[in-house]
Amino acid sequence: MQLFLDTTDVAALKDLAATGLVDGVTTNPSLIAKSGRNMLEVIAEICGIVEGPVSAEVASTDVEGMLAEGRKLAGVAPNVVVKVPLTREGLIATAEFCAEGIATNVTLCFSATQALLAAKAGATYISPFIGRLDDHGADGMDLITEIRAIYDNYDYDTEILAASIRTPAHVKEAALAGADCATIPPDVFQALFKHPLTEKGLQQFLADWARTGQSIL
């Protein structure tokens, strides 16, 4: 399973990328706005930090606008993935991007039928929003399971990128459901390393080792 970082915080990205565990990055207009920086500059900097896919989202809602913006974003770096909304216009643009060899991430997916259409349009990634479905009383993980079954039925190459992840449990459940990738906020990514029994066990080992008076070096 690929683990992406959902952020435009370059400092947090550098810190976690140093672990060797970050496979890619996703961004969105809200994260760009929060950064207070020029979008193209942020995307270029992120692409210089990670070699994996970096999703950069278009702001237009019409086909021609999406195509123009997507081509410009794709020109920033070879690992840019153009992110488009799951709308009729977005899928038309996705099909054209596919024909041009531009990778896409179709976002704001909330149903299995939407995911089916995205795969038929040639999307590189589909981003089902787990947390937002949970917020509305649905089980977001059911959507991952449904998409996985449909894609496996028809051998679609589109990768399932679990998004709107809120907790480490979401990451675990998405992996069990067969998601190809998960995009994770920095604080949740940091929490993946931790378990109280790990910390307790390490403290005990260190205390026992100190009593031996030995040194490995």
Tab-separated table of N, CA, C and O in Angstrom, residues 4 17 27-28 33 45 52 65 112 121 123 128 130-131 135 171 189 194 212:
chain	number	residue	atom	x	y	z
A	4	PHE	N	0.528	8.335	1.013
A	4	PHE	CA	0.736	9.701	0.560
A	4	PHE	C	0.513	10.652	1.734
A	4	PHE	O	-0.221	10.332	2.673
A	17	ALA	N	9.178	12.797	4.982
A	17	ALA	CA	9.834	12.206	3.814
A	17	ALA	C	11.184	11.609	4.196
A	17	ALA	O	11.641	10.634	3.581
A	27	THR	N	-2.540	17.477	-2.702
A	27	THR	CA	-2.898	18.829	-2.281
A	27	THR	C	-4.307	19.110	-2.787
A	27	THR	O	-4.848	18.363	-3.603
A	28	ASN	N	-4.889	20.190	-2.293
A	28	ASN	CA	-6.201	20.632	-2.784
A	28	ASN	C	-6.288	22.140	-2.600
A	28	ASN	O	-5.423	22.752	-1.941
A	33	ALA	N	-4.766	27.359	-0.094
A	33	ALA	CA	-5.203	28.605	0.537
A	33	ALA	C	-4.617	28.732	1.943
A	33	ALA	O	-4.179	29.809	2.357
A	45	GLU	N	8.012	23.021	-5.363
A	45	GLU	CA	8.851	22.701	-4.205
A	45	GLU	C	8.570	21.292	-3.697
A	45	GLU	O	9.489	20.534	-3.378
A	52	GLY	N	7.696	10.625	-5.874
A	52	GLY	CA	6.427	10.004	-6.217
A	52	GLY	C	5.409	11.003	-6.718
A	52	GLY	O	5.694	12.200	-6.855
A	65	GLY	N	-11.403	24.957	-19.399
A	65	GLY	CA	-10.627	25.534	-18.311
A	65	GLY	C	-9.800	24.477	-17.591
A	65	GLY	O	-8.627	24.702	-17.270
A	112	ALA	N	-19.879	4.241	-5.665
A	112	ALA	CA	-19.188	3.253	-6.492
A	112	ALA	C	-19.449	3.487	-7.975
A	112	ALA	O	-18.579	3.235	-8.812
A	121	ALA	N	-13.216	6.504	-17.761
A	121	ALA	CA	-12.637	7.699	-18.374
A	121	ALA	C	-11.113	7.633	-18.414
A	121	ALA	O	-10.471	8.482	-19.038
A	123	ALA	N	-9.034	7.399	-15.489
A	123	ALA	CA	-8.385	8.024	-14.332
A	123	ALA	C	-7.225	7.167	-13.833
A	123	ALA	O	-7.317	5.942	-13.791
A	128	PRO	N	-11.933	8.261	-3.152
A	128	PRO	CA	-13.149	8.202	-2.345
A	128	PRO	C	-12.907	8.876	-0.988
A	128	PRO	O	-11.866	8.653	-0.367
A	130	ILE	N	-13.539	8.979	2.579
A	130	ILE	CA	-14.025	8.140	3.670
A	130	ILE	C	-14.625	8.963	4.806
A	130	ILE	O	-15.763	8.745	5.231
A	131	GLY	N	-13.839	9.905	5.325
A	131	GLY	CA	-14.270	10.667	6.490
A	131	GLY	C	-15.543	11.444	6.266
A	131	GLY	O	-16.418	11.492	7.146
A	135	ASP	N	-19.083	11.223	8.250
A	135	ASP	CA	-19.715	12.403	8.854
A	135	ASP	C	-21.207	12.464	8.554
A	135	ASP	O	-21.975	13.060	9.316
A	171	VAL	N	-6.666	4.216	8.149
A	171	VAL	CA	-5.574	3.695	7.326
A	171	VAL	C	-5.595	2.169	7.335
A	171	VAL	O	-5.491	1.523	6.290
A	189	PHE	N	-0.394	10.703	10.148
A	189	PHE	CA	0.789	9.937	9.729
A	189	PHE	C	1.718	9.717	10.923
A	189	PHE	O	2.205	8.603	11.147
A	194	LYS	N	2.954	5.119	16.501
A	194	LYS	CA	2.835	5.022	17.958
A	194	LYS	C	1.849	3.940	18.432
A	194	LYS	O	0.816	3.696	17.825
A	212	THR	N	22.730	-3.267	33.152
A	212	THR	CA	23.853	-4.161	32.814
A	212	THR	C	25.186	-3.424	32.804
A	212	THR	O	26.245	-4.034	32.905
